[in-house]
Amino acid sequence: MGFLHFWRNILVIALIAGTSQAFAATDLPRNLDAKDQTRALQILGFGSASKILDNPYPLGGYTGIEVGLSSEFIPAEDLASLGSKTEDKGEFNFYTLTVGKGLYYNIDTLFYFTPTIQGEKMQNYGAQLRWGFYEASFFPLSLTAMLYGGGASFSNLINVSTMGLDLIATVAMDRLAIYTGFGRVRATGTFIGGADGITADQNTVTQDVVEDHAVFGLNIDISKMFLAMQIDRYSDSVYSAKIGFRF
């Protein structure tokens, strides 16, 4: 019965993804010089980095499982003003599926990837390792450390890898959890050159940026379902939301 329930929940999330409008950056600016490449990496690299988007309280033990669908928004207005410029303004949206498993007591691992229905313009994938290392006995406060890494490809013209470490503090109140934290993230981006490439000198180059960031979010539990919303503050503010199940 538990097995059937697990796959039913996955099917629900897959249907949500299938009926959602998924789109990614389809018109990247060309002729990017070194300064433009660094700015593009700040926007796309940090914007596609792994996010906690969850109740940071551990899944627990060997039986805890989580599956979810997140929707993330990267600001694109500054990106449109780089290099040869584009008409894309505002934000672009992409989706990721997440599967998590409690490893032992207060240690969780989670994997995420872009659903294939989104197409080939943007692909995103990665993993997290979370450790809930402190829980106060006199107040509903817990502390979580999160180590993460991942990668993303934008139209096969900008390929990004990210890694970082966050420290998250969570206050839980009945079915509501509010969390905030800070961390440091590194993004490395390869910008493809050549006649059909994206660089101003037509050479394939690699850029690297490191930045501190802050995070604020909330998680609402509804039976075994949860809804999480989060703001990450890098050079730009990145907004995301997630719906999922824990069981």
PDB file of C-alpha atoms in Angstrom:
ATOM      1  CA  MET A   1       0.000   0.000   0.000  1.00  0.00           C
ATOM      2  CA  GLY A   2       2.852   2.368   0.864  1.00  0.00           C
ATOM      3  CA  PHE A   3       4.510   1.594  -2.475  1.00  0.00           C
ATOM      4  CA  LEU A   4       1.323   2.477  -4.395  1.00  0.00           C
ATOM      5  CA  HIS A   5       0.946   5.664  -2.370  1.00  0.00           C
ATOM      6  CA  PHE A   6       4.527   6.659  -3.232  1.00  0.00           C
ATOM      7  CA  TRP A   7       3.969   6.304  -6.981  1.00  0.00           C
ATOM      8  CA  ARG A   8       0.582   8.013  -6.796  1.00  0.00           C
ATOM      9  CA  ASN A   9       2.240  11.088  -5.320  1.00  0.00           C
ATOM     10  CA  ILE A  10       4.927  11.054  -8.019  1.00  0.00           C
ATOM     11  CA  LEU A  11       2.178  10.862 -10.664  1.00  0.00           C
ATOM     12  CA  VAL A  12       0.379  13.872  -9.154  1.00  0.00           C
ATOM     13  CA  ILE A  13       3.545  15.971  -9.320  1.00  0.00           C
ATOM     14  CA  ALA A  14       4.322  14.771 -12.863  1.00  0.00           C
ATOM     15  CA  LEU A  15       0.828  15.829 -13.969  1.00  0.00           C
ATOM     16  CA  ILE A  16       1.341  19.261 -12.420  1.00  0.00           C
ATOM     17  CA  ALA A  17       4.600  19.588 -14.341  1.00  0.00           C
ATOM     18  CA  GLY A  18       2.979  18.383 -17.547  1.00  0.00           C
ATOM     19  CA  THR A  19       0.147  20.903 -17.381  1.00  0.00           C
ATOM     20  CA  SER A  20       2.415  23.807 -16.425  1.00  0.00           C
ATOM     21  CA  GLN A  21       3.881  26.152 -19.003  1.00  0.00           C
ATOM     22  CA  ALA A  22       7.614  25.531 -18.874  1.00  0.00           C
ATOM     23  CA  PHE A  23       9.956  27.845 -20.707  1.00  0.00           C
ATOM     24  CA  ALA A  24      13.535  29.012 -20.475  1.00  0.00           C
ATOM     25  CA  ALA A  25      15.804  31.672 -21.874  1.00  0.00           C
ATOM     26  CA  THR A  26      15.463  31.223 -25.634  1.00  0.00           C
ATOM     27  CA  ASP A  27      17.222  34.386 -26.775  1.00  0.00           C
ATOM     28  CA  LEU A  28      20.565  34.771 -25.043  1.00  0.00           C
ATOM     29  CA  PRO A  29      22.557  37.915 -25.908  1.00  0.00           C
ATOM     30  CA  ARG A  30      25.607  37.399 -28.148  1.00  0.00           C
ATOM     31  CA  ASN A  31      28.968  39.180 -28.405  1.00  0.00           C
ATOM     32  CA  LEU A  32      29.642  38.992 -24.669  1.00  0.00           C
ATOM     33  CA  ASP A  33      32.977  40.437 -23.547  1.00  0.00           C
ATOM     34  CA  ALA A  34      34.654  39.454 -20.251  1.00  0.00           C
ATOM     35  CA  LYS A  35      32.633  41.941 -18.200  1.00  0.00           C
ATOM     36  CA  ASP A  36      29.366  40.822 -19.787  1.00  0.00           C
ATOM     37  CA  GLN A  37      30.281  37.170 -19.208  1.00  0.00           C
ATOM     38  CA  THR A  38      30.847  37.787 -15.513  1.00  0.00           C
ATOM     39  CA  ARG A  39      27.496  39.555 -15.186  1.00  0.00           C
ATOM     40  CA  ALA A  40      25.713  36.791 -17.121  1.00  0.00           C
ATOM     41  CA  LEU A  41      27.297  34.225 -14.812  1.00  0.00           C
ATOM     42  CA  GLN A  42      26.063  36.127 -11.748  1.00  0.00           C
ATOM     43  CA  ILE A  43      22.519  36.079 -13.164  1.00  0.00           C
ATOM     44  CA  LEU A  44      22.329  32.562 -14.591  1.00  0.00           C
ATOM     45  CA  GLY A  45      24.858  30.769 -12.383  1.00  0.00           C
ATOM     46  CA  PHE A  46      23.585  31.954  -9.018  1.00  0.00           C
ATOM     47  CA  GLY A  47      19.993  31.917 -10.269  1.00  0.00           C
ATOM     48  CA  SER A  48      20.194  28.216 -11.159  1.00  0.00           C
ATOM     49  CA  ALA A  49      22.079  27.194  -7.988  1.00  0.00           C
ATOM     50  CA  SER A  50      20.529  24.650  -5.627  1.00  0.00           C
ATOM     51  CA  LYS A  51      17.970  25.973  -3.137  1.00  0.00           C
ATOM     52  CA  ILE A  52      16.698  24.446   0.101  1.00  0.00           C
ATOM     53  CA  LEU A  53      13.000  25.163  -0.720  1.00  0.00           C
ATOM     54  CA  ASP A  54      11.769  22.891   2.018  1.00  0.00           C
ATOM     55  CA  ASN A  55      11.283  22.344   5.701  1.00  0.00           C
ATOM     56  CA  PRO A  56      14.953  22.110   6.680  1.00  0.00           C
ATOM     57  CA  TYR A  57      14.014  19.706   9.502  1.00  0.00           C
ATOM     58  CA  PRO A  58      15.517  16.304   8.565  1.00  0.00           C
ATOM     59  CA  LEU A  59      13.478  13.593   6.860  1.00  0.00           C
ATOM     60  CA  GLY A  60      14.763  11.183   9.487  1.00  0.00           C
ATOM     61  CA  GLY A  61      15.968   7.618   9.555  1.00  0.00           C
ATOM     62  CA  TYR A  62      16.004   5.175   6.695  1.00  0.00           C
ATOM     63  CA  THR A  63      12.309   5.530   5.806  1.00  0.00           C
ATOM     64  CA  GLY A  64      11.896   9.269   5.156  1.00  0.00           C
ATOM     65  CA  ILE A  65      11.263  10.070   1.471  1.00  0.00           C
ATOM     66  CA  GLU A  66      10.432  13.340  -0.271  1.00  0.00           C
ATOM     67  CA  VAL A  67       9.355  14.122  -3.830  1.00  0.00           C
ATOM     68  CA  GLY A  68       8.564  17.606  -5.105  1.00  0.00           C
ATOM     69  CA  LEU A  69       8.266  19.997  -8.025  1.00  0.00           C
ATOM     70  CA  SER A  70       9.788  23.473  -7.829  1.00  0.00           C
ATOM     71  CA  SER A  71       9.250  26.535  -9.993  1.00  0.00           C
ATOM     72  CA  GLU A  72      12.098  29.050 -10.057  1.00  0.00           C
ATOM     73  CA  PHE A  73      12.353  32.564 -11.478  1.00  0.00           C
ATOM     74  CA  ILE A  74      15.599  34.201 -12.624  1.00  0.00           C
ATOM     75  CA  PRO A  75      15.596  37.970 -13.337  1.00  0.00           C
ATOM     76  CA  ALA A  76      16.448  38.516 -17.017  1.00  0.00           C
ATOM     77  CA  GLU A  77      16.254  42.295 -17.442  1.00  0.00           C
ATOM     78  CA  ASP A  78      19.985  42.899 -16.891  1.00  0.00           C
ATOM     79  CA  LEU A  79      20.816  39.848 -19.023  1.00  0.00           C
ATOM     80  CA  ALA A  80      18.909  41.401 -21.938  1.00  0.00           C
ATOM     81  CA  SER A  81      21.113  44.518 -21.779  1.00  0.00           C
ATOM     82  CA  LEU A  82      24.411  42.643 -22.198  1.00  0.00           C
ATOM     83  CA  GLY A  83      26.415  42.233 -25.399  1.00  0.00           C
ATOM     84  CA  SER A  84      24.274  42.550 -28.517  1.00  0.00           C
ATOM     85  CA  LYS A  85      21.175  42.792 -26.288  1.00  0.00           C
ATOM     86  CA  THR A  86      17.814  40.999 -26.655  1.00  0.00           C
ATOM     87  CA  GLU A  87      14.131  41.781 -26.308  1.00  0.00           C
ATOM     88  CA  ASP A  88      13.676  39.426 -23.314  1.00  0.00           C
ATOM     89  CA  LYS A  89      12.683  41.367 -20.203  1.00  0.00           C
ATOM     90  CA  GLY A  90      11.512  40.613 -16.702  1.00  0.00           C
ATOM     91  CA  GLU A  91      12.072  37.017 -15.565  1.00  0.00           C
ATOM     92  CA  PHE A  92      12.230  33.552 -17.009  1.00  0.00           C
ATOM     93  CA  ASN A  93      10.860  30.485 -15.315  1.00  0.00           C
ATOM     94  CA  PHE A  94      12.104  26.902 -15.136  1.00  0.00           C
ATOM     95  CA  TYR A  95      11.021  23.761 -13.279  1.00  0.00           C
ATOM     96  CA  THR A  96      12.902  21.051 -11.419  1.00  0.00           C
ATOM     97  CA  LEU A  97      11.856  17.720  -9.932  1.00  0.00           C
ATOM     98  CA  THR A  98      13.353  16.767  -6.555  1.00  0.00           C
ATOM     99  CA  VAL A  99      13.665  13.371  -4.883  1.00  0.00           C
ATOM    100  CA  GLY A 100      15.026  13.165  -1.329  1.00  0.00           C
ATOM    101  CA  LYS A 101      15.881  10.370   1.083  1.00  0.00           C
ATOM    102  CA  GLY A 102      16.685  10.364   4.772  1.00  0.00           C
ATOM    103  CA  LEU A 103      19.978   8.530   5.209  1.00  0.00           C
ATOM    104  CA  TYR A 104      20.429   8.272   8.948  1.00  0.00           C
ATOM    105  CA  TYR A 105      18.633  10.155  11.725  1.00  0.00           C
ATOM    106  CA  ASN A 106      19.460  13.797  10.858  1.00  0.00           C
ATOM    107  CA  ILE A 107      21.258  13.434   7.502  1.00  0.00           C
ATOM    108  CA  ASP A 108      19.378  13.764   4.193  1.00  0.00           C
ATOM    109  CA  THR A 109      20.388  13.632   0.549  1.00  0.00           C
ATOM    110  CA  LEU A 110      18.341  15.164  -2.270  1.00  0.00           C
ATOM    111  CA  PHE A 111      18.688  15.079  -6.061  1.00  0.00           C
ATOM    112  CA  TYR A 112      17.038  17.422  -8.545  1.00  0.00           C
ATOM    113  CA  PHE A 113      16.814  17.696 -12.329  1.00  0.00           C
ATOM    114  CA  THR A 114      14.899  19.445 -15.090  1.00  0.00           C
ATOM    115  CA  PRO A 115      11.920  17.460 -16.474  1.00  0.00           C
ATOM    116  CA  THR A 116      12.411  16.477 -20.115  1.00  0.00           C
ATOM    117  CA  ILE A 117       9.118  18.167 -21.038  1.00  0.00           C
ATOM    118  CA  GLN A 118      10.861  21.499 -20.616  1.00  0.00           C
ATOM    119  CA  GLY A 119      12.931  20.936 -23.755  1.00  0.00           C
ATOM    120  CA  GLU A 120      16.613  21.444 -24.420  1.00  0.00           C
ATOM    121  CA  LYS A 121      16.924  25.208 -24.025  1.00  0.00           C
ATOM    122  CA  MET A 122      17.650  24.932 -20.312  1.00  0.00           C
ATOM    123  CA  GLN A 123      18.754  21.880 -18.341  1.00  0.00           C
ATOM    124  CA  ASN A 124      19.434  21.914 -14.602  1.00  0.00           C
ATOM    125  CA  TYR A 125      20.564  19.162 -12.207  1.00  0.00           C
ATOM    126  CA  GLY A 126      22.346  18.705  -8.894  1.00  0.00           C
ATOM    127  CA  ALA A 127      22.359  17.276  -5.391  1.00  0.00           C
ATOM    128  CA  GLN A 128      22.264  18.382  -1.757  1.00  0.00           C
ATOM    129  CA  LEU A 129      23.550  16.889   1.461  1.00  0.00           C
ATOM    130  CA  ARG A 130      21.822  18.245   4.591  1.00  0.00           C
ATOM    131  CA  TRP A 131      22.806  17.789   8.204  1.00  0.00           C
ATOM    132  CA  GLY A 132      20.435  18.872  10.975  1.00  0.00           C
ATOM    133  CA  PHE A 133      23.055  19.301  13.672  1.00  0.00           C
ATOM    134  CA  TYR A 134      21.172  21.196  16.384  1.00  0.00           C
ATOM    135  CA  GLU A 135      17.677  21.238  17.879  1.00  0.00           C
ATOM    136  CA  ALA A 136      16.926  23.456  20.884  1.00  0.00           C
ATOM    137  CA  SER A 137      15.119  21.833  23.804  1.00  0.00           C
ATOM    138  CA  PHE A 138      13.558  25.066  25.131  1.00  0.00           C
ATOM    139  CA  PHE A 139      12.471  26.671  21.835  1.00  0.00           C
ATOM    140  CA  PRO A 140      11.336  25.265  18.427  1.00  0.00           C
ATOM    141  CA  LEU A 141      14.639  26.207  16.780  1.00  0.00           C
ATOM    142  CA  SER A 142      16.816  23.943  14.649  1.00  0.00           C
ATOM    143  CA  LEU A 143      20.022  24.503  12.684  1.00  0.00           C
ATOM    144  CA  THR A 144      20.856  22.822   9.383  1.00  0.00           C
ATOM    145  CA  ALA A 145      24.011  22.791   7.276  1.00  0.00           C
ATOM    146  CA  MET A 146      23.564  22.204   3.545  1.00  0.00           C
ATOM    147  CA  LEU A 147      26.335  21.298   1.088  1.00  0.00           C
ATOM    148  CA  TYR A 148      25.288  21.368  -2.564  1.00  0.00           C
ATOM    149  CA  GLY A 149      26.544  21.197  -6.114  1.00  0.00           C
ATOM    150  CA  GLY A 150      24.989  21.193  -9.543  1.00  0.00           C
ATOM    151  CA  GLY A 151      25.113  22.224 -13.147  1.00  0.00           C
ATOM    152  CA  ALA A 152      23.015  23.974 -15.770  1.00  0.00           C
ATOM    153  CA  SER A 153      23.119  24.474 -19.518  1.00  0.00           C
ATOM    154  CA  PHE A 154      21.508  27.417 -21.297  1.00  0.00           C
ATOM    155  CA  SER A 155      20.863  26.743 -24.992  1.00  0.00           C
ATOM    156  CA  ASN A 156      24.186  24.829 -25.034  1.00  0.00           C
ATOM    157  CA  LEU A 157      25.890  28.230 -25.158  1.00  0.00           C
ATOM    158  CA  ILE A 158      26.498  28.872 -21.465  1.00  0.00           C
ATOM    159  CA  ASN A 159      27.326  25.857 -19.301  1.00  0.00           C
ATOM    160  CA  VAL A 160      27.427  26.475 -15.569  1.00  0.00           C
ATOM    161  CA  SER A 161      28.544  24.497 -12.524  1.00  0.00           C
ATOM    162  CA  THR A 162      27.807  25.654  -8.979  1.00  0.00           C
ATOM    163  CA  MET A 163      28.750  24.573  -5.484  1.00  0.00           C
ATOM    164  CA  GLY A 164      28.124  26.085  -2.089  1.00  0.00           C
ATOM    165  CA  LEU A 165      27.536  25.741   1.619  1.00  0.00           C
ATOM    166  CA  ASP A 166      24.603  27.251   3.548  1.00  0.00           C
ATOM    167  CA  LEU A 167      23.744  27.474   7.242  1.00  0.00           C
ATOM    168  CA  ILE A 168      19.983  27.577   7.890  1.00  0.00           C
ATOM    169  CA  ALA A 169      18.081  28.430  11.087  1.00  0.00           C
ATOM    170  CA  THR A 170      14.456  27.245  11.286  1.00  0.00           C
ATOM    171  CA  VAL A 171      11.657  28.129  13.685  1.00  0.00           C
ATOM    172  CA  ALA A 172       8.746  25.674  13.528  1.00  0.00           C
ATOM    173  CA  MET A 173       5.223  26.606  14.673  1.00  0.00           C
ATOM    174  CA  ASP A 174       2.661  23.823  14.331  1.00  0.00           C
ATOM    175  CA  ARG A 175       2.441  23.329  10.536  1.00  0.00           C
ATOM    176  CA  LEU A 176       4.417  26.436   9.616  1.00  0.00           C
ATOM    177  CA  ALA A 177       8.199  26.627   9.488  1.00  0.00           C
ATOM    178  CA  ILE A 178      10.062  29.878   8.857  1.00  0.00           C
ATOM    179  CA  TYR A 179      13.719  29.660   7.930  1.00  0.00           C
ATOM    180  CA  THR A 180      16.539  32.065   7.201  1.00  0.00           C
ATOM    181  CA  GLY A 181      20.219  31.669   6.623  1.00  0.00           C
ATOM    182  CA  PHE A 182      23.327  32.625   4.735  1.00  0.00           C
ATOM    183  CA  GLY A 183      26.011  30.932   2.726  1.00  0.00           C
ATOM    184  CA  ARG A 184      28.693  31.160   0.093  1.00  0.00           C
ATOM    185  CA  VAL A 185      28.340  29.939  -3.466  1.00  0.00           C
ATOM    186  CA  ARG A 186      30.771  29.579  -6.371  1.00  0.00           C
ATOM    187  CA  ALA A 187      29.698  29.533 -10.020  1.00  0.00           C
ATOM    188  CA  THR A 188      31.928  28.548 -12.926  1.00  0.00           C
ATOM    189  CA  GLY A 189      30.677  29.195 -16.436  1.00  0.00           C
ATOM    190  CA  THR A 190      31.925  28.132 -19.854  1.00  0.00           C
ATOM    191  CA  PHE A 191      30.910  30.495 -22.661  1.00  0.00           C
ATOM    192  CA  ILE A 192      30.948  28.858 -26.074  1.00  0.00           C
ATOM    193  CA  GLY A 193      32.792  30.623 -28.895  1.00  0.00           C
ATOM    194  CA  GLY A 194      32.945  30.083 -32.632  1.00  0.00           C
ATOM    195  CA  ALA A 195      30.813  31.451 -35.446  1.00  0.00           C
ATOM    196  CA  ASP A 196      27.604  30.328 -33.702  1.00  0.00           C
ATOM    197  CA  GLY A 197      28.910  31.064 -30.233  1.00  0.00           C
ATOM    198  CA  ILE A 198      28.183  33.726 -27.675  1.00  0.00           C
ATOM    199  CA  THR A 199      31.541  35.432 -27.002  1.00  0.00           C
ATOM    200  CA  ALA A 200      32.718  38.684 -28.560  1.00  0.00           C
ATOM    201  CA  ASP A 201      36.109  37.277 -29.660  1.00  0.00           C
ATOM    202  CA  GLN A 202      34.644  33.887 -30.737  1.00  0.00           C
ATOM    203  CA  ASN A 203      36.886  32.063 -28.252  1.00  0.00           C
ATOM    204  CA  THR A 204      35.440  29.586 -25.742  1.00  0.00           C
ATOM    205  CA  VAL A 205      36.277  30.972 -22.298  1.00  0.00           C
ATOM    206  CA  THR A 206      35.616  30.118 -18.659  1.00  0.00           C
ATOM    207  CA  GLN A 207      34.675  32.611 -15.950  1.00  0.00           C
ATOM    208  CA  ASP A 208      34.455  32.119 -12.207  1.00  0.00           C
ATOM    209  CA  VAL A 209      32.568  34.119  -9.558  1.00  0.00           C
ATOM    210  CA  VAL A 210      32.155  33.657  -5.794  1.00  0.00           C
ATOM    211  CA  GLU A 211      29.565  35.447  -3.678  1.00  0.00           C
ATOM    212  CA  ASP A 212      27.920  35.421  -0.261  1.00  0.00           C
ATOM    213  CA  HIS A 213      24.154  35.227  -0.241  1.00  0.00           C
ATOM    214  CA  ALA A 214      21.200  35.304   2.137  1.00  0.00           C
ATOM    215  CA  VAL A 215      18.052  33.188   2.059  1.00  0.00           C
ATOM    216  CA  PHE A 216      14.592  33.552   3.581  1.00  0.00           C
ATOM    217  CA  GLY A 217      11.694  31.154   3.200  1.00  0.00           C
ATOM    218  CA  LEU A 218       8.669  29.494   4.718  1.00  0.00           C
ATOM    219  CA  ASN A 219       7.239  25.993   4.547  1.00  0.00           C
ATOM    220  CA  ILE A 220       3.590  25.057   5.120  1.00  0.00           C
ATOM    221  CA  ASP A 221       2.670  21.437   5.871  1.00  0.00           C
ATOM    222  CA  ILE A 222      -0.758  20.147   4.803  1.00  0.00           C
ATOM    223  CA  SER A 223      -0.953  16.536   5.933  1.00  0.00           C
ATOM    224  CA  LYS A 224       1.863  14.831   3.991  1.00  0.00           C
ATOM    225  CA  MET A 225       1.946  17.578   1.377  1.00  0.00           C
ATOM    226  CA  PHE A 226       4.004  20.755   1.770  1.00  0.00           C
ATOM    227  CA  LEU A 227       4.307  24.108   0.057  1.00  0.00           C
ATOM    228  CA  ALA A 228       7.566  26.081   0.285  1.00  0.00           C
ATOM    229  CA  MET A 229       8.365  29.613  -0.894  1.00  0.00           C
ATOM    230  CA  GLN A 230      11.809  31.192  -0.852  1.00  0.00           C
ATOM    231  CA  ILE A 231      13.811  34.311  -1.716  1.00  0.00           C
ATOM    232  CA  ASP A 232      17.557  34.072  -2.357  1.00  0.00           C
ATOM    233  CA  ARG A 233      19.515  37.298  -2.398  1.00  0.00           C
ATOM    234  CA  TYR A 234      22.667  37.241  -4.553  1.00  0.00           C
ATOM    235  CA  SER A 235      23.626  40.123  -6.842  1.00  0.00           C
ATOM    236  CA  ASP A 236      19.958  39.768  -7.808  1.00  0.00           C
ATOM    237  CA  SER A 237      16.934  38.423  -5.953  1.00  0.00           C
ATOM    238  CA  VAL A 238      15.786  34.969  -7.091  1.00  0.00           C
ATOM    239  CA  TYR A 239      12.279  33.728  -6.238  1.00  0.00           C
ATOM    240  CA  SER A 240      11.151  30.114  -6.099  1.00  0.00           C
ATOM    241  CA  ALA A 241       8.318  27.900  -4.883  1.00  0.00           C
ATOM    242  CA  LYS A 242       7.867  24.170  -4.429  1.00  0.00           C
ATOM    243  CA  ILE A 243       5.049  21.706  -3.872  1.00  0.00           C
ATOM    244  CA  GLY A 244       5.765  18.197  -2.696  1.00  0.00           C
ATOM    245  CA  PHE A 245       5.138  15.242  -0.419  1.00  0.00           C
ATOM    246  CA  ARG A 246       6.990  13.753   2.543  1.00  0.00           C
ATOM    247  CA  PHE A 247       6.271  10.227   3.695  1.00  0.00           C
TER     248      PHE A 247
END
